[in-house]
Structure formats: C-alpha cells, structure tokens
C-alpha cells in the first residue's frame, strides 16, 4: 500500500479485492480497487470531493513516482517544470511544450509557483483532457472527466469572479461611462456582457496603473460597431502587456465571445488587479520595507524579489513578531488552517484581536473569525472563509496585499530608510529597464522578469529570450537551470549568451559572460537594445516581401516613414530619429494617419508647442498606436525627450503593422485572382464541351 504524509491511506485486503483509499484534508483523493486475480485495477481520482478521472492500469503510481523523483532532484516541483515532463508522456504527442505552457498559464499561474502532488495531478488531468479533445480521442477523455473538470473549473471561477466583480464595483462606481451599468451582479453573466465592448478592460487598466491609456482613444458610445469594438479590445490587450500582464493566446475575438471562454477574461482581470494591489511592494514606493532587512547587501536582494515574494517576506516578518514559528512559503496550503492570518491580524491590529480565534474548533470557524476581524480594517473584499480553507492562491494573495495596504505595521521613522536611498538610478535608465522588462515578458518566456538588472545575471532568462527570438540558437544541454548554486555555472550560461550574441552580429567587443553576472547595467542595457532591435528588424525583413532577403536597416525604416507621410500629404518629415521636431508629436500623428486614415481624431490634437501640449499629444500617440495593433512599451517622456531608441521602436512597430496589412491585402488579392482564373478555366472547359456536344 502506497502512502506518504500528508496523505492518510486506509486499506483492506480480501480474497479478490485490495482496496486503498487515500485522504487529504478530509477529502477523498484516491479510491483504488485492484482485482488481484485478474491483475487489473481501477483508480478513481477525487479532487475537492469531485471524481475527476478513472485511471486504468498503474498510471497514477507512475505519475506519483515521477513527481517524487522530480522533487528529490530539485528540492521542489514548480509549474515551469511541467511542460517538459508532460510533453514526453504517452498520449501527449500532439501537444507540444509551448501549448502545454499556454494551457498552464491560462488561469494566471506563475511558472515559478511551487506545487504539491495534488496540483501536479490536477494539471496532468487538465492537459490530458485538452489533448484528447484536440485529437478527438474520446477514449483518452471519458465524458465524466470532461463534465467533472468543467464543474470544478466553473466553481473556482465563480468564487474568483465574485471577488473581481466586487473590486470593479468599488473602484469604477463613479466612472461617468460605466456607472450606469454598475453594480454588477456576480451571480449573473453581467460581467461578461459588459466586457464585450472593451471599455471595462481599458478602464480597469487605468485604475491599476493610472495614465496607461489616454481615454480619448477609447471608443465610448452606447452602441459600437464591430470595428470600434475590436479597436477597444486591441487597445486593452496591448495596454495590458504594457503594464506587465502576460497575454498569451488571447485575441480580440476571445473577448468578443467571452461567455464561451470566461477563464481568459477572468485570468486577465486577475492579473490587472494583482498589479494594482502589489504596486507599492517595492522600495521606491515604500522605502519603509527596508525594515525587513539588515544591511545594504540585503537591499539589493530585496530589490531582486518579485512583489509576491516581498509580500511573503513582509508577512513572515510580522508573524515572527507574533511568535508564529511556521514559515509561510505560499498563498495556498500554508494559509488553509487560518492560523497565520489570526497571528498576523493580532500583531497588526491588536485593538481588534480576539484570542479565541486561535482556539477555534475547525479551520472553517477560524477563517470566519479572521474575516470578522479583517472587516474592522476594511479588508474583506476579496475572500470568503471557504476560499481560505480551500487555499485559493489568487484570492489569498489579494487578501494579504489588502491587509498590507491598510495596516503594514512598518515604521515611518526608521533609521534604515537611508539605505534604500543609496540605490540610485537615473530616469532614462529606469525607463529603459522598464521597456526591456515588459518586452521580454511579452515574448511568453517561462521565467517572469521582475527586475532586469537582477533577474538576468544567471544567464538563464537571456537564454530563454534568445531561444524565442532566434529559435534553436541555444544549446540547452550546456545550460544550467536556476536555482544555480555554483557561480561558474552562471558564467557558463552568460558565456553562451555572449557567444550567441556574436553569432547574431551584435557589437560585443571585450565583453564576457562575467560582465553580465556582475550586473553591469550599461552593458546589459546595450545588449538588450541590440536584442530588441534584432527582433524588430527580423520581423520587418520577414514581412517585407519585396526585400528579397536584404537586411532591413534603420535608414530603411526612416525612409519608409517619411515617404508614407509625404504620400499622404503630410509635412512633418524628419532627418533622423534624433530630430527635435519629433517632440511635438505631429510626426507620429501624421504617420498614423498615413497608415490608417480614420485612426486619428484631429480635434484632439494640439500644435505641440508647449510642454503640456507635447504631453497630451505623446500620451494620445501611444494609445492610438496600441489601438491600431502596435505592441509598444515606451512612455510619453520618451517621445517628448526624443529618446532615439524608443522613437525607432515606435516607428518600426507602426511599419510592421502597415506591412502586415499590405501582406494580408496582397494574399487576399492573389486568392481572388486564383479563384477568378479557376472560374475562367471552368467556363472555358464548359464552353468547349458545349461546342463538342
């Protein structure tokens, strides 16, 4: 009989049957009946009390063994480990690693999240069902599996949906356009209906990161035509990327048909709300966080942590004060019993503390008492007692972040605060780091980048990016995956990065892998710029059907833009991407009009003579470009100050969109010509047959 903590197995042996029942947290997880004489077996897998799957043979134990060996090898199993493992399993031959990764990421799952066997099994069942549906193999996915999976997913979504609806009702209640539709009833499909025109998503992004979208660019009318609705969705998706959301396998049509794919919208809303709630979890916004560390060296480490990790560090810091001995390492299983919450609120809000919370007879009762205490701090919006007991990671994270916002417990008069001020960074360096970080994350790499200068130093992230922009360029057999304990392994990774860069003709004179490991900011920015520029030029080269294999240059992009403007009757031609007249914004507005005449509302455009007018134009330009379909990560300041690199990327993005349209029109025309020729041939044959007859 196979059993390992925290599972409890109950077995009985008879003449013909051997029965194993495996329980976890009061829920039946596995029910195995093995008919000994016939050497056959049946395993019913239960998750949250729902029968998910019947496994014939010993597949369950194979998966269990695989999970244990992975955990022994690396110390833990993460979501990011699964695509490679699952892709090699029998039955997944038609589903590759990228597809598996996309499915795993649909519900806003971080690839760095550690998982237990229950989550591993759930992921396997989900991927298998999707793979079976893709191949049409009904044997691999029985009907009850599909039904159970759907039921379970709907239950989870309903719980999260109610929390997201509460957030929307609260933050957008006074919005002039949306307030007539609010409050939304979470028990209905009103959220999905309201999201169909794209306005809600755009407004929610501006709540999370104010000023991201120029609302003058949003189509806001009582009734939108399909074109206007599509523009809003395009603006929303490109803006979501620009604030750090991972937008993978989500298109405008998914948002139009949202009722049939609600998990995609909910996953995106979850990311947006998460970005809003975690916005202050960094030293720039909250210098008091230095209280969590001891010396300057630790400041750099704190800066390298993701907001989620900083939140966990803060929570454990406060729990230590309360005398809570356990370490909270996640927002799921470690919080299920409610004890950590009880200690946290007792230390942060002693005036509302209730000693009886820790004496509660059950986790459900304790969770309810915790929420009663939290309500006194106005911190109950995102979660229910059942969410705590079930270990909902998204809702627990939102709840802890809300507690941090309302009562951080950090000193406002701390002698350590000057430590954070020692980490200085000029504005342009900060903006470029932001641009490259967002661009890297938009590529769909497994590792989410939180801080470019820290996260790339082991070389692994750069190898992931290189593999995306130049497929098959990375020798993964010679690469070491994090966590990397041996420093020379990091140098090896970075040496391969430099080697590939040289193969791509990057300028890397006297640069070695150790420069990346040491975190040389100037070198890293220069390397990333060359990488981003290479990607951009390759895209243009592949689309520009008349280039005949010729490399695209910066001059080609400049000449294309000037010709477009001139042909459309514009006058704002530029001599280079450093031309100061760019700061007014008229050059880009005329270029956007040249590629799509109806996209610019000239009633909203200023002359761009004053700083205020330049800011208005620059903000409008970025939103119009995203509305058109350009994925860009620059800020208005980059246009106003004429940042040459960012000006080039914006111009190239507009050129790429324009060439895509030309290629589409060309293909459509060719298809039409082929059909016409085919019809003419058919007519000719018919005519000849008639004459013969």
XYZ file of N, CA and C in Angstrom, residues 436-637:
606
model
N 12.481 47.169 -21.543
C 13.043 45.859 -21.868
C 12.380 44.755 -21.049
N 12.064 45.058 -19.796
C 11.407 44.063 -18.931
C 10.037 43.680 -19.497
N 9.249 44.687 -19.854
C 7.918 44.421 -20.395
C 7.996 43.695 -21.737
N 8.970 44.101 -22.554
C 9.142 43.444 -23.851
C 9.510 41.969 -23.664
N 10.452 41.679 -22.772
C 10.873 40.295 -22.529
C 9.697 39.445 -22.050
N 8.911 39.989 -21.130
C 7.765 39.235 -20.618
C 6.705 39.017 -21.696
N 6.601 39.958 -22.639
C 5.594 39.833 -23.701
C 5.911 38.709 -24.673
N 7.153 38.234 -24.665
C 7.564 37.175 -25.590
C 7.021 35.805 -25.190
N 6.518 35.710 -23.960
C 5.974 34.429 -23.492
C 7.023 33.490 -22.939
N 8.128 34.041 -22.424
C 9.150 33.195 -21.807
C 8.614 32.615 -20.504
N 9.204 31.518 -20.058
C 8.709 30.834 -18.861
C 8.954 31.662 -17.607
N 10.149 32.208 -17.473
C 10.516 32.960 -16.276
C 10.003 34.391 -16.373
N 9.215 34.812 -15.389
C 8.714 36.187 -15.385
C 9.794 37.107 -14.840
N 10.081 38.180 -15.570
C 11.148 39.109 -15.182
C 10.555 40.231 -14.336
N 11.046 40.378 -13.124
C 10.603 41.446 -12.226
C 11.579 42.611 -12.196
N 12.859 42.308 -12.330
C 13.895 43.338 -12.314
C 14.999 42.888 -13.262
N 15.136 43.602 -14.397
C 16.089 43.181 -15.424
C 17.492 43.043 -14.862
N 17.946 44.048 -14.131
C 19.333 44.082 -13.671
C 19.681 42.944 -12.721
N 18.686 42.418 -12.029
C 18.930 41.305 -11.110
C 18.593 39.949 -11.734
N 17.468 39.889 -12.444
C 16.953 38.596 -12.908
C 17.754 37.970 -14.046
N 18.530 38.784 -14.798
C 19.267 38.222 -15.945
C 20.677 37.778 -15.582
N 21.094 37.995 -14.356
C 22.504 37.784 -14.011
C 22.944 36.319 -14.017
N 21.997 35.399 -13.943
C 22.389 33.981 -14.031
C 22.381 33.478 -15.476
N 22.000 34.339 -16.412
C 22.050 33.995 -17.828
C 20.857 33.225 -18.348
N 20.105 32.567 -17.468
C 19.024 31.695 -17.910
C 17.919 32.455 -18.650
N 17.505 33.591 -18.099
C 16.436 34.379 -18.720
C 16.853 34.845 -20.114
N 18.101 35.298 -20.248
C 18.582 35.745 -21.554
C 18.601 34.601 -22.558
N 18.912 33.402 -22.100
C 18.871 32.242 -22.988
C 17.434 31.953 -23.426
N 16.492 32.117 -22.520
C 15.081 31.927 -22.873
C 14.662 32.927 -23.945
N 15.079 34.192 -23.774
C 14.725 35.241 -24.738
C 15.365 34.945 -26.092
N 16.649 34.575 -26.066
C 17.347 34.260 -27.317
C 16.689 33.092 -28.043
N 16.208 32.112 -27.293
C 15.551 30.962 -27.896
C 14.245 31.359 -28.573
N 13.598 32.406 -28.035
C 12.355 32.901 -28.632
C 12.620 33.688 -29.908
N 13.611 34.596 -29.859
C 13.841 35.492 -30.999
C 14.715 34.854 -32.075
N 15.521 33.853 -31.688
C 16.356 33.134 -32.649
C 16.272 31.641 -32.338
N 15.175 31.004 -32.766
C 14.925 29.595 -32.421
C 16.100 28.674 -32.746
N 16.333 27.731 -31.828
C 17.385 26.708 -31.965
C 18.806 27.267 -31.841
N 18.927 28.515 -31.391
C 20.273 29.085 -31.225
C 20.907 28.664 -29.908
N 20.074 28.221 -28.946
C 20.570 27.877 -27.608
C 20.845 26.378 -27.507
N 21.998 26.040 -26.948
C 22.327 24.643 -26.652
C 21.926 24.384 -25.196
N 20.719 23.876 -25.012
C 20.194 23.719 -23.658
C 20.947 22.656 -22.853
N 21.626 21.750 -23.524
C 22.398 20.735 -22.811
C 23.582 21.358 -22.068
N 24.019 22.527 -22.541
C 25.148 23.215 -21.898
C 24.683 24.333 -20.967
N 23.375 24.406 -20.731
C 22.829 25.468 -19.875
C 22.421 24.908 -18.518
N 22.552 25.728 -17.487
C 22.172 25.339 -16.121
C 20.929 26.110 -15.713
N 19.913 25.364 -15.261
C 18.644 25.973 -14.883
C 18.661 26.412 -13.420
N 18.097 27.583 -13.109
C 18.006 28.028 -11.708
C 17.167 27.051 -10.892
N 17.386 26.992 -9.576
C 18.403 27.772 -8.838
C 19.818 27.251 -9.083
N 20.739 28.188 -9.298
C 22.127 27.839 -9.599
C 22.999 28.203 -8.394
N 23.547 27.206 -7.747
C 24.362 27.447 -6.558
C 25.824 27.731 -6.890
N 26.324 27.112 -7.938
C 27.732 27.274 -8.292
C 27.922 28.484 -9.207
N 28.694 29.497 -8.789
C 28.880 30.718 -9.587
C 29.374 30.450 -11.007
N 30.244 29.443 -11.190
C 30.796 29.222 -12.526
C 29.725 28.755 -13.511
N 28.637 28.164 -12.989
C 27.533 27.753 -13.862
C 26.820 28.986 -14.434
N 26.726 30.021 -13.625
C 26.127 31.270 -14.103
C 26.993 31.874 -15.211
N 28.301 31.832 -15.004
C 29.229 32.364 -16.003
C 29.112 31.569 -17.302
N 28.962 30.247 -17.189
C 28.803 29.407 -18.382
C 27.558 29.811 -19.171
N 26.455 30.018 -18.451
C 25.224 30.462 -19.118
C 25.440 31.780 -19.853
N 26.077 32.714 -19.140
C 26.274 34.054 -19.712
C 27.287 34.030 -20.861
N 28.258 33.132 -20.793
C 29.203 32.988 -21.911
C 28.477 32.515 -23.168
N 27.510 31.615 -22.976
C 26.734 31.160 -24.133
C 25.886 32.306 -24.691
N 25.367 33.148 -23.797
C 24.600 34.327 -24.230
C 25.460 35.217 -25.123
N 26.686 35.496 -24.682
C 27.600 36.344 -25.451
C 27.963 35.679 -26.780
N 28.179 34.379 -26.744
C 28.533 33.640 -27.963
C 27.423 33.762 -29.009
N 26.168 33.578 -28.566
C 25.042 33.684 -29.497
C 24.905 35.116 -30.000
N 25.125 36.091 -29.102
C 25.062 37.497 -29.496
C 26.042 37.810 -30.614
N 27.230 37.278 -30.508
C 28.246 37.497 -31.549
C 27.835 36.824 -32.856
N 27.200 35.650 -32.749
C 26.716 34.969 -33.955
C 25.626 35.783 -34.656
N 24.904 36.591 -33.872
C 23.852 37.447 -34.433
C 24.393 38.822 -34.834
N 25.735 38.951 -34.787
C 26.427 40.188 -35.199
C 26.174 41.367 -34.267
N 25.965 41.087 -32.984
C 25.872 42.164 -32.005
C 27.260 42.742 -31.772
N 27.319 44.005 -31.381
C 28.586 44.647 -31.043
C 28.920 44.306 -29.591
N 29.865 43.374 -29.392
C 30.203 42.899 -28.041
C 31.717 42.816 -27.880
N 32.391 43.890 -28.226
C 33.849 43.936 -28.132
C 34.280 43.954 -26.670
N 35.192 43.049 -26.326
C 35.729 42.961 -24.961
C 34.655 42.711 -23.904
N 33.586 42.053 -24.304
C 32.515 41.722 -23.355
C 32.551 40.218 -23.103
N 32.444 39.821 -21.844
C 32.431 38.394 -21.499
C 31.247 38.098 -20.583
N 30.993 36.823 -20.375
C 29.856 36.410 -19.567
C 29.878 36.950 -18.154
N 31.064 37.099 -17.586
C 31.169 37.574 -16.208
C 30.650 38.998 -16.052
N 30.672 39.794 -17.135
C 30.139 41.161 -17.069
C 28.643 41.138 -16.782
N 27.954 40.145 -17.354
C 26.513 40.003 -17.095
C 26.284 39.524 -15.665
N 27.082 38.543 -15.234
C 26.960 38.011 -13.874
C 27.157 39.121 -12.839
N 28.083 40.051 -13.122
C 28.367 41.150 -12.199
C 27.290 42.231 -12.226
N 26.366 42.146 -13.187
C 25.260 43.111 -13.237
C 25.652 44.471 -13.770
N 26.536 44.519 -14.774
C 26.946 45.784 -15.390
C 25.743 46.381 -16.129
N 25.141 47.438 -15.546
C 23.891 47.977 -16.083
C 24.048 48.530 -17.492
N 25.119 49.261 -17.723
C 25.336 49.867 -19.030
C 25.457 48.789 -20.099
N 26.199 47.736 -19.792
C 26.376 46.641 -20.740
C 25.064 45.907 -20.977
N 24.316 45.654 -19.905
C 23.057 44.927 -20.036
C 22.060 45.685 -20.907
N 21.955 47.004 -20.690
C 21.039 47.811 -21.490
C 21.454 47.806 -22.960
N 22.758 47.879 -23.195
C 23.257 47.870 -24.573
C 22.960 46.531 -25.244
N 23.155 45.430 -24.502
C 22.897 44.100 -25.058
C 21.410 43.920 -25.362
N 20.563 44.312 -24.406
C 19.121 44.143 -24.579
C 18.589 45.001 -25.718
N 19.163 46.194 -25.893
C 18.748 47.040 -27.007
C 19.072 46.357 -28.336
N 20.269 45.793 -28.445
C 20.637 45.096 -29.681
C 19.729 43.881 -29.923
N 19.356 43.218 -28.833
C 18.477 42.048 -28.934
C 17.076 42.458 -29.395
N 16.565 43.525 -28.825
C 15.238 44.022 -29.183
C 15.234 44.541 -30.627
N 16.277 45.255 -30.994
C 16.389 45.807 -32.348
C 16.502 44.676 -33.373
N 17.279 43.644 -33.046
C 17.424 42.481 -33.933
C 16.063 41.841 -34.191
N 15.291 41.649 -33.124
C 13.971 41.027 -33.241
C 13.065 41.844 -34.147
N 13.092 43.154 -33.919
C 12.253 44.070 -34.678
C 12.607 44.052 -36.171
N 13.895 44.083 -36.479
C 14.339 44.111 -37.872
C 14.064 42.775 -38.566
N 14.178 41.664 -37.814
C 13.883 40.357 -38.391
C 12.407 40.243 -38.760
N 11.537 40.767 -37.901
C 10.102 40.749 -38.187
C 9.804 41.525 -39.459
N 10.439 42.695 -39.594
C 10.228 43.525 -40.777
C 10.777 42.843 -42.027
N 11.940 42.227 -41.878
C 12.559 41.537 -43.015
C 11.666 40.400 -43.509
N 11.086 39.661 -42.570
C 10.246 38.529 -42.942
C 8.939 38.969 -43.608
N 8.457 40.165 -43.216
C 7.202 40.647 -43.776
C 7.386 41.384 -45.096
N 8.529 42.014 -45.241
C 8.739 42.873 -46.405
C 9.060 42.010 -47.619
N 7.981 41.585 -48.292
C 8.116 40.591 -49.357
C 8.982 41.069 -50.514
N 9.140 42.408 -50.659
C 9.954 42.890 -51.769
C 11.404 43.122 -51.366
N 11.759 42.742 -50.115
C 13.140 42.958 -49.656
C 14.093 41.943 -50.272
N 13.552 40.788 -50.714
C 14.344 39.745 -51.375
C 15.566 39.331 -50.549
N 15.336 39.156 -49.248
C 16.405 38.677 -48.381
C 17.345 39.757 -47.886
N 17.164 40.982 -48.346
C 18.045 42.078 -47.932
C 17.766 42.457 -46.483
N 18.821 42.729 -45.730
C 18.666 43.144 -44.332
C 18.005 44.517 -44.262
N 17.077 44.683 -43.312
C 16.432 45.976 -43.090
C 17.323 46.808 -42.174
N 17.477 48.089 -42.478
C 18.314 48.983 -41.672
C 17.461 50.091 -41.056
N 18.066 50.832 -40.120
C 17.376 51.972 -39.522
C 16.998 52.992 -40.588
N 17.871 53.154 -41.578
C 17.602 54.112 -42.661
C 16.384 53.702 -43.473
N 16.210 52.393 -43.689
C 15.038 51.906 -44.416
C 13.752 52.294 -43.684
N 13.762 52.165 -42.362
C 12.589 52.500 -41.555
C 12.313 53.994 -41.625
N 13.369 54.802 -41.528
C 13.237 56.259 -41.604
C 12.671 56.678 -42.959
N 13.239 56.128 -44.042
C 12.789 56.485 -45.388
C 11.347 56.047 -45.631
N 11.005 54.878 -45.119
C 9.626 54.389 -45.262
C 8.649 55.349 -44.595
N 8.961 55.778 -43.353
C 8.076 56.673 -42.604
C 7.908 58.013 -43.322
N 9.016 58.600 -43.773
C 8.941 59.892 -44.468
C 8.125 59.779 -45.757
N 8.306 58.692 -46.498
C 7.572 58.505 -47.759
C 6.083 58.342 -47.483
N 5.747 57.593 -46.442
C 4.346 57.403 -46.084
C 3.673 58.741 -45.789
N 4.362 59.555 -44.990
C 3.804 60.857 -44.606
C 3.662 61.759 -45.830
N 4.687 61.803 -46.642
C 4.677 62.659 -47.841
C 3.579 62.238 -48.810
N 3.434 60.921 -49.036
C 2.410 60.423 -49.958
C 1.000 60.726 -49.466
N 0.843 60.848 -48.142
C -0.472 61.125 -47.571
C -0.746 62.623 -47.441
N 0.209 63.441 -47.919
C 0.023 64.887 -47.873
C 0.533 65.542 -46.610
N 1.278 64.820 -45.796
C 1.841 65.384 -44.574
C 3.103 66.181 -44.836
N 3.520 66.930 -43.830
C 4.697 67.794 -43.990
C 5.765 67.575 -42.918
N 5.468 66.775 -41.893
C 6.388 66.627 -40.755
C 7.435 65.550 -41.012
N 8.266 65.761 -42.015
C 9.335 64.810 -42.311
C 10.509 65.035 -41.365
N 11.253 63.980 -41.054
C 12.372 64.093 -40.115
C 13.672 63.659 -40.779
N 14.784 64.181 -40.269
C 16.098 63.852 -40.819
C 16.716 62.624 -40.155
N 16.339 62.366 -38.904
C 16.848 61.211 -38.168
C 15.915 60.938 -37.000
N 16.173 59.846 -36.308
C 15.349 59.532 -35.138
C 15.744 60.355 -33.912
N 16.661 61.296 -34.118
C 17.048 62.238 -33.056
C 16.513 63.634 -33.336
N 15.779 63.779 -34.437
C 15.272 65.091 -34.852
C 14.362 65.678 -33.765
N 14.655 66.877 -33.348
C 13.933 67.502 -32.235
C 12.467 67.790 -32.553
N 12.122 67.882 -33.846
C 10.718 68.179 -34.160
C 9.795 67.015 -33.772
N 10.402 65.863 -33.510
C 9.600 64.700 -33.098
C 8.877 64.968 -31.782
N 9.458 65.802 -30.948
C 8.911 66.025 -29.600
C 7.502 66.617 -29.617
N 7.123 67.295 -30.693
C 5.774 67.882 -30.760
C 4.712 66.801 -30.938
N 5.106 65.653 -31.484
C 4.174 64.551 -31.705
C 3.518 64.544 -33.070
N 3.628 65.642 -33.847
C 2.942 65.740 -35.131
C 3.464 64.705 -36.127
N 4.774 64.415 -36.070
C 5.355 63.410 -36.975
C 4.635 62.078 -36.832
N 4.463 61.600 -35.600
C 3.823 60.303 -35.384
C 2.332 60.338 -35.712
N 1.690 61.457 -35.414
C 0.260 61.558 -35.714
C 0.021 61.524 -37.225
N 0.892 62.191 -37.988
C 0.767 62.150 -39.445
C 1.107 60.761 -39.992
N 2.055 60.069 -39.356
C 2.400 58.714 -39.784
C 1.246 57.750 -39.512
N 0.635 57.877 -38.350
C -0.506 57.019 -38.007
C -1.674 57.266 -38.962
N -1.903 58.520 -39.293
C -2.965 58.836 -40.254
C -2.640 58.256 -41.633
N -1.357 58.279 -41.990
C -0.949 57.786 -43.308
C -1.209 56.284 -43.461
N -1.015 55.520 -42.367
C -1.223 54.065 -42.466
C -2.671 53.675 -42.225
N -3.434 54.518 -41.501
C -4.847 54.250 -41.255
C -5.568 55.597 -41.080
N -6.150 56.132 -42.164
C -6.711 57.490 -42.168
C -7.713 57.795 -41.060
N -8.493 56.788 -40.613
C -9.555 57.074 -39.649
C -9.123 56.945 -38.189
N -7.856 56.585 -37.950
C -7.458 56.244 -36.582
C -7.218 57.462 -35.699
N -6.864 58.612 -36.294
C -6.548 59.816 -35.506
C -7.728 60.781 -35.524
N -8.137 61.224 -34.349
C -9.156 62.274 -34.234
C -8.428 63.608 -34.107
N -8.363 64.353 -35.194
C -7.555 65.577 -35.213
C -8.128 66.681 -34.341
N -9.366 66.543 -33.904
C -9.941 67.526 -32.986
C -9.257 67.460 -31.620
N -8.615 66.313 -31.333
C -7.954 66.128 -30.036
C -6.469 66.498 -30.073
N -5.951 66.809 -31.262
C -4.517 67.051 -31.434
C -4.176 68.517 -31.175
N -3.090 68.756 -30.452
C -2.602 70.124 -30.209
C -1.438 70.419 -31.156
N -0.992 71.657 -31.170
C 0.148 72.035 -32.014
C 1.468 71.513 -31.459
N 1.453 71.122 -30.192
C 2.670 70.570 -29.587
C 3.752 71.605 -29.337
N 3.337 72.804 -29.009
C 4.323 73.878 -28.812
C 4.746 74.015 -27.353
N 3.832 73.782 -26.427
C 4.159 73.872 -25.005
C 4.411 72.480 -24.443
N 5.017 72.428 -23.264
C 5.279 71.126 -22.628
C 3.981 70.366 -22.370
N 2.947 71.091 -21.960
C 1.662 70.453 -21.679
C 1.050 69.872 -22.951
N 1.134 70.642 -24.058
C 0.592 70.166 -25.327
C 1.374 68.960 -25.844
N 2.681 68.980 -25.666
C 3.511 67.842 -26.086
C 3.120 66.586 -25.312
N 2.867 66.750 -24.021
C 2.481 65.610 -23.179
C 1.131 65.036 -23.635
N 0.178 65.924 -23.953
C -1.130 65.475 -24.428
C -0.995 64.691 -25.733
N -0.195 65.213 -26.656
C -0.009 64.531 -27.943
C 0.693 63.185 -27.772
N 1.752 63.165 -26.949
C 2.532 61.941 -26.757
C 1.679 60.837 -26.134
N 0.877 61.200 -25.142
C 0.003 60.225 -24.487
C -1.014 59.665 -25.480
N -1.557 60.557 -26.301
C -2.551 60.151 -27.303
C -1.917 59.244 -28.360
N -0.708 59.579 -28.788
C 0.005 58.793 -29.812
C 0.171 57.342 -29.373
N 0.630 57.135 -28.145
C 0.894 55.774 -27.655
C -0.397 54.960 -27.613
N -1.487 55.567 -27.132
C -2.762 54.841 -27.071
C -3.307 54.561 -28.465
N -3.166 55.513 -29.389
C -3.646 55.293 -30.764
C -2.842 54.181 -31.432
N -1.518 54.148 -31.205
C -0.672 53.098 -31.782
C -1.091 51.730 -31.251
N -1.370 51.643 -29.962
C -1.819 50.369 -29.378
C -3.201 49.999 -29.887
N -4.046 50.982 -30.064
C -5.396 50.762 -30.587
C -5.330 50.226 -32.019
N -4.337 50.688 -32.758
C -4.133 50.234 -34.131
C -3.689 48.773 -34.170
N -2.884 48.371 -33.150
C -2.388 46.997 -33.099
C -0.907 46.897 -32.824
N -0.277 48.025 -32.456
C 1.164 48.035 -32.176
C 1.419 47.677 -30.718
N 2.338 46.750 -30.502
C 2.725 46.371 -29.144
C 3.970 47.168 -28.771
N 3.766 48.276 -28.050
C 4.879 49.185 -27.719
C 4.927 49.423 -26.215
N 6.132 49.714 -25.717
C 6.345 49.806 -24.268
C 6.986 51.126 -23.834
N 7.008 52.116 -24.728
C 7.613 53.396 -24.364
C 6.638 54.233 -23.544
N 7.138 55.331 -22.986
C 6.342 56.262 -22.196
C 6.274 57.602 -22.920
N 5.299 58.457 -22.593
C 5.209 59.776 -23.238
C 6.517 60.565 -23.164
N 7.234 60.423 -22.041
C 8.504 61.154 -21.878
C 9.518 60.777 -22.954
